Tab-separated table of C-alpha atoms in Angstrom:
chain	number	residue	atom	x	y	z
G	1	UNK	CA	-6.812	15.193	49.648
G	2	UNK	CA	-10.378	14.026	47.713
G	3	UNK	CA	-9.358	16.107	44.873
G	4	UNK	CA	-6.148	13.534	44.914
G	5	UNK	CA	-8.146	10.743	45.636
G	6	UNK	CA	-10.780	11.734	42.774
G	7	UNK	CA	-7.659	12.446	39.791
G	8	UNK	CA	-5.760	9.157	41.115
G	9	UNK	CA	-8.978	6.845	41.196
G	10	UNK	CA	-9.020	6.530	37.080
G	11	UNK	CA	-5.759	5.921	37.345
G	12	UNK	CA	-5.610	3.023	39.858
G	13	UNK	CA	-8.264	1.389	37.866
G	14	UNK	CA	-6.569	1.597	34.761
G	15	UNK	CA	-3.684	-0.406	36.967
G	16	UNK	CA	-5.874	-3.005	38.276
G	17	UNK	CA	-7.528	-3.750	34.885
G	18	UNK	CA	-4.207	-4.093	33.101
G	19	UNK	CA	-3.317	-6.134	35.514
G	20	UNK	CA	-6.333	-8.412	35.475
G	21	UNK	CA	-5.991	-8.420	31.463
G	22	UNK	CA	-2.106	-9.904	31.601
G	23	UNK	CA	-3.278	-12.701	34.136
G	24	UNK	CA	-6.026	-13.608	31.280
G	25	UNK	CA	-4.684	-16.332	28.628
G	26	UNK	CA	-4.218	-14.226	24.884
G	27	UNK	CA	-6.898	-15.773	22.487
G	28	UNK	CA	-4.931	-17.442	19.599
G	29	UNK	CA	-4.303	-15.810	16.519
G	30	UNK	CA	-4.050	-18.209	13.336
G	31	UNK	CA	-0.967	-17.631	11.256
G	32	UNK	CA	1.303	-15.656	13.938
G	33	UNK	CA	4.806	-15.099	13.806
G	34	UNK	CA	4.940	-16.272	9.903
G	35	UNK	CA	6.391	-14.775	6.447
G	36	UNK	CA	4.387	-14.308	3.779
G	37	UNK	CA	5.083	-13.747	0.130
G	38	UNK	CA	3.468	-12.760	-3.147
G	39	UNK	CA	2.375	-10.545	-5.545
G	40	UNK	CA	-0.143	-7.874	-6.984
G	41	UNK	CA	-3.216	-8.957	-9.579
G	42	UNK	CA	-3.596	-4.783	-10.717
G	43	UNK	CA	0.357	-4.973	-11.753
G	44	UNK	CA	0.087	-8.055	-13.973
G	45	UNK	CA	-2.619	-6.469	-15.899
G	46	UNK	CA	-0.890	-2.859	-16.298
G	47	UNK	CA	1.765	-4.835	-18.242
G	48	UNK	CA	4.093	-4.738	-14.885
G	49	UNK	CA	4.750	-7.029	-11.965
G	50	UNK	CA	5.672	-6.848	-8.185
G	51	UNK	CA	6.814	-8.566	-5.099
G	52	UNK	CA	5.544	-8.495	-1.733
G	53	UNK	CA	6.719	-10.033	2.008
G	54	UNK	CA	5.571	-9.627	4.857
G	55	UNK	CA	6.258	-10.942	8.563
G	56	UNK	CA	3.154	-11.269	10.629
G	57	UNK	CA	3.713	-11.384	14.544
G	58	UNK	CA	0.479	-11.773	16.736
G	59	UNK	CA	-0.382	-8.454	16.155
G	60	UNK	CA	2.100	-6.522	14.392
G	61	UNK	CA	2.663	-6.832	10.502
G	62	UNK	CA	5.826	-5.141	9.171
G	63	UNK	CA	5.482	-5.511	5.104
G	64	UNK	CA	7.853	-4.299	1.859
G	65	UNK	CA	7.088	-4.388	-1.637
G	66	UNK	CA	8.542	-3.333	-5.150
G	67	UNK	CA	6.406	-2.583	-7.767
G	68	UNK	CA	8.409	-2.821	-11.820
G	69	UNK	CA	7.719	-1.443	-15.443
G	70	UNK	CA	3.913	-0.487	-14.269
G	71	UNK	CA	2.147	1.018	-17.686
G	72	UNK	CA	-1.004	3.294	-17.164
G	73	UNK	CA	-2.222	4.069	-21.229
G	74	UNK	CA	-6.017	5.377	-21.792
G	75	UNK	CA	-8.229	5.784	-19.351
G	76	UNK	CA	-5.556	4.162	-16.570
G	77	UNK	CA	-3.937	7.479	-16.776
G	78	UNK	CA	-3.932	10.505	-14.591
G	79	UNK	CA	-6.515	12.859	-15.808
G	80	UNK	CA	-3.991	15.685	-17.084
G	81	UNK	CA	-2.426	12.928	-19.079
G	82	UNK	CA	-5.455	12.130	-20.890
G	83	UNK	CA	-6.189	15.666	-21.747
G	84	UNK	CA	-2.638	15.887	-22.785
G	85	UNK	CA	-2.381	12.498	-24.781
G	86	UNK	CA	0.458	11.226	-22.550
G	87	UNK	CA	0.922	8.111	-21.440
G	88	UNK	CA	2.638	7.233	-17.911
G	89	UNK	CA	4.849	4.997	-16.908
G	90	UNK	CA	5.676	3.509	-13.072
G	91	UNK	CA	9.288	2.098	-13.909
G	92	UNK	CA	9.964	1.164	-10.173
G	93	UNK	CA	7.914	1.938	-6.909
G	94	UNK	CA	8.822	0.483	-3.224
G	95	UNK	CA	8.105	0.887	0.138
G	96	UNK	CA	6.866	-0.559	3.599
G	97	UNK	CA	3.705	-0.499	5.508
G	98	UNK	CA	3.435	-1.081	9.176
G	99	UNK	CA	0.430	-2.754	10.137
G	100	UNK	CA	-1.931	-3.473	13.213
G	101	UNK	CA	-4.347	-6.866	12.889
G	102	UNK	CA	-7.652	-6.069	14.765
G	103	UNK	CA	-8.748	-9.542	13.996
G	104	UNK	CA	-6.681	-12.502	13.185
G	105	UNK	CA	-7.382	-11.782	9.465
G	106	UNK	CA	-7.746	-7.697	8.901
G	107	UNK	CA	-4.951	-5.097	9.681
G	108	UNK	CA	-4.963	-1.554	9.030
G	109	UNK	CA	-1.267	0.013	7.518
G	110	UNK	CA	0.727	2.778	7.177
G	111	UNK	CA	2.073	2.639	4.542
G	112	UNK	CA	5.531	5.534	2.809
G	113	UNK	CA	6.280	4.580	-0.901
G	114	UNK	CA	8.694	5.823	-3.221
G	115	UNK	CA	8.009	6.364	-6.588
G	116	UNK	CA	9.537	6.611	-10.055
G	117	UNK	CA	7.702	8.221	-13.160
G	118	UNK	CA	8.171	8.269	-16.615
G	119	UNK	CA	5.499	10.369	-18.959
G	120	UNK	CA	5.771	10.177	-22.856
G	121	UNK	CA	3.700	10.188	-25.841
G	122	UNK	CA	0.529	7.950	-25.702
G	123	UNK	CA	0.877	5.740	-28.751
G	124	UNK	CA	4.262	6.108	-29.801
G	125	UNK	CA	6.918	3.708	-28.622
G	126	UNK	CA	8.726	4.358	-25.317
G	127	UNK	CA	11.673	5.967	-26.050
G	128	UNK	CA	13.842	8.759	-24.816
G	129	UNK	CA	12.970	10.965	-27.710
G	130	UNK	CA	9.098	10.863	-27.092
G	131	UNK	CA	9.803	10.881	-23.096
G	132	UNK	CA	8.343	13.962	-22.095
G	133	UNK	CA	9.825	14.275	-18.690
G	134	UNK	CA	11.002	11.378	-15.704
G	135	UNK	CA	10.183	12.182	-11.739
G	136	UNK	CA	9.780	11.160	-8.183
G	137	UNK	CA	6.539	11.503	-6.058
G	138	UNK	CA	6.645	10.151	-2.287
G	139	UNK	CA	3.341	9.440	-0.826
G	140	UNK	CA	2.507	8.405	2.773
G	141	UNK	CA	-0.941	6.955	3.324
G	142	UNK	CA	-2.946	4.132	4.939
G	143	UNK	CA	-4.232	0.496	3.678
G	144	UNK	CA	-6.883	-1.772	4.718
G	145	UNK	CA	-5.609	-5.768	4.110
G	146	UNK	CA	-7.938	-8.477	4.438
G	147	UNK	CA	-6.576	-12.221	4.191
G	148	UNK	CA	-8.712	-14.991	3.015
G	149	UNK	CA	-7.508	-18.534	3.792
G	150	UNK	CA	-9.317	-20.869	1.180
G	151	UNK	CA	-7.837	-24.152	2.612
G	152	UNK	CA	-7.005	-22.622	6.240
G	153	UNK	CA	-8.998	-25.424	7.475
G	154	UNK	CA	-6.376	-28.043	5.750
G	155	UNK	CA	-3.642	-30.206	7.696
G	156	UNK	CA	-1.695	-29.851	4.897
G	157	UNK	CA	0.932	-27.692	2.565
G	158	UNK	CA	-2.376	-25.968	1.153
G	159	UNK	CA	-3.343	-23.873	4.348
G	160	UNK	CA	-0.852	-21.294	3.452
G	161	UNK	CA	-2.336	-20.086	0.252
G	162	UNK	CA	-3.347	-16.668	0.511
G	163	UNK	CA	-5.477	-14.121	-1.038
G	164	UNK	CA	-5.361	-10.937	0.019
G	165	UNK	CA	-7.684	-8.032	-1.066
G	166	UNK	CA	-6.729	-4.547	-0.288
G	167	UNK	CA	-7.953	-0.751	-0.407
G	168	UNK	CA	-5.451	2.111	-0.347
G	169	UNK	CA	-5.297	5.568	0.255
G	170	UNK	CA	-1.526	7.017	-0.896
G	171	UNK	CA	-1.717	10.420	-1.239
G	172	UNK	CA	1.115	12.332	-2.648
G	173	UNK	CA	3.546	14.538	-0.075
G	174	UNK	CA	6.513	15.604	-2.426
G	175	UNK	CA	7.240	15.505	-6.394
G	176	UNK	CA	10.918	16.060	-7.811
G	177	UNK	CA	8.898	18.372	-10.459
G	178	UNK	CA	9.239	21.936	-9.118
G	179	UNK	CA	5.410	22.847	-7.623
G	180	UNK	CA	4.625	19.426	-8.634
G	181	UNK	CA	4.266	20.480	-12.299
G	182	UNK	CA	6.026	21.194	-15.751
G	183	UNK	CA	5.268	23.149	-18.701
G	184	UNK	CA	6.191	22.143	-21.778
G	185	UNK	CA	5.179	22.141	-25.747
G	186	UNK	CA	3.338	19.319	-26.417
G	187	UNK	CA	4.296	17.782	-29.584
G	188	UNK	CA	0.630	16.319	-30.564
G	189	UNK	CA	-1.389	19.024	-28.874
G	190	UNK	CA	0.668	21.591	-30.784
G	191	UNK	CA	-0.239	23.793	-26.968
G	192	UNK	CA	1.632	24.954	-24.313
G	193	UNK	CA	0.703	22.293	-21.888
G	194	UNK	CA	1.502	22.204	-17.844
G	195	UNK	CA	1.362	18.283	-16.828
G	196	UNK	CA	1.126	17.816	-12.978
G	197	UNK	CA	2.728	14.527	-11.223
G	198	UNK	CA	0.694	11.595	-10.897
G	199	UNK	CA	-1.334	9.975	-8.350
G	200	UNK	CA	-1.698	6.782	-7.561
G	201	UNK	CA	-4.542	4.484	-7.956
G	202	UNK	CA	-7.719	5.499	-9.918
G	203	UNK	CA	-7.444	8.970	-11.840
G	204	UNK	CA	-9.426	11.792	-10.005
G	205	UNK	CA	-9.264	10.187	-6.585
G	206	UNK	CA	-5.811	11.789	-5.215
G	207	UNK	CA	-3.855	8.347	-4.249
G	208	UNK	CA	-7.057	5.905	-3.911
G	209	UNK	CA	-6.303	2.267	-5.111
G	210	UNK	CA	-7.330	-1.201	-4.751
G	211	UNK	CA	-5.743	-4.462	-5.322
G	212	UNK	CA	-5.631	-8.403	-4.562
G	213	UNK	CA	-2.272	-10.002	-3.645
G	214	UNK	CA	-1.979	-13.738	-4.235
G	215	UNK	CA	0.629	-14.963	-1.610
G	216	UNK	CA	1.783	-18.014	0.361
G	217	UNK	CA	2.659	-17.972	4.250
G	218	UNK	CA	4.954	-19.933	5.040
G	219	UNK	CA	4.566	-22.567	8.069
G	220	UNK	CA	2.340	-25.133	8.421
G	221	UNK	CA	1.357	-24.560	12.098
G	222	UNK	CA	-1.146	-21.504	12.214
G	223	UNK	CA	-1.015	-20.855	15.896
């Protein structure tokens, strides 16, 4: 019977503090139940564009975006396409992210994306007879958002403006490229080359990225 008493004890606190936390008024969090929309700094100055929304409840964020035409020439390309003198191309990538806020302006995400790849030639137009090959990656990984408010403290149309700077880890979990590679005779090597799929974000790092949305949410009472 104490052994009972001693396993059920954690338990029937656990009760009695939930309880006493649901009779306890929820602080406010600004900018609840609102839709947001906007779009990515990084893809304007690969040569691409995107679009993101978002719907922000008190402490859920549910979020979908769609990347376009995304060009990564030079140093902006993976590592293997560097050495290989390829240039890579992001003609479409979309996904969602599911997001807690642990304050009323940071949430952490997680965050599946789909993909679509092109790889040609660096330096010669982009066309299907320099294309070297065209896959899919998938990656599922985790984001840290931050939204700064510049006029939050307005009365006004202006409080909704948004800037949002973020830092992304999307590793990849499957490539249409058989064991995530191809081999192939490169035309300006002259070798035998064997490309491997793309990560995202900054070459070497394996998925890790950073960005800064410029957005609007919608609604001009924050509560």
């Amino acid at each position: 019977m104490k052994r009972t008493l001693l396993f059920l004890t954690p338990f029937v606190r656990l009760l009695v503090l939930t309880a006493q936390a649901q009779t306890v008024e929820k602080p406010a969090f600004p900018y609840s139940n609102r839709f947001t929309l906007g779009g990515g700094v990084s893809q304007l100055l690969l040569g691409g564009f995107n679009v993101q929304a978002e719907y922000t409840t008190r402490r859920w964020v549910v979020a979908y975006s769609h990347g376009f035409n995304i060009s990564l020439n030079g140093t902006a390309a993976s590592v293997t396409a560097q050495d290989q003198k390829l240039a890579e191309k992001l003609t479409s990538t979309l996904g969602i992210g599911i997001g807690y806020r642990l304050t009323p302006y940071f949430d952490l995400r997680l965050e599946p994306k789909l993909h679509y790849w092109e790889t040609y030639y660096d330096g010669l137009p982009k066309t299907a007879a320099n294309r070297v090959t065209s896959y899919r990656t998938v990656t599922v990984g985790m984001g840290a958002y931050y939204k700064y408010y510049p006029f939050r403290k307005k009365e006004n149309g202006f409080a909704g403006i948004l800037i949002m700077p973020s830092l992304r880890y999307w590793p990849n979990v499957w490539s249409s490229l058989k064991n995530n590679e191809l081999t192939y005779r490169n035309q300006v090597t002259e070798r035998t080359e064997t490309y491997k799929t793309a990560t995202q974000g900054f070459p070497g790092t394996n998925g890790l990225l950073a960005n800064v949305t410029v957005g609007y949410t919608f609604g001009s009472n924050k509560k």
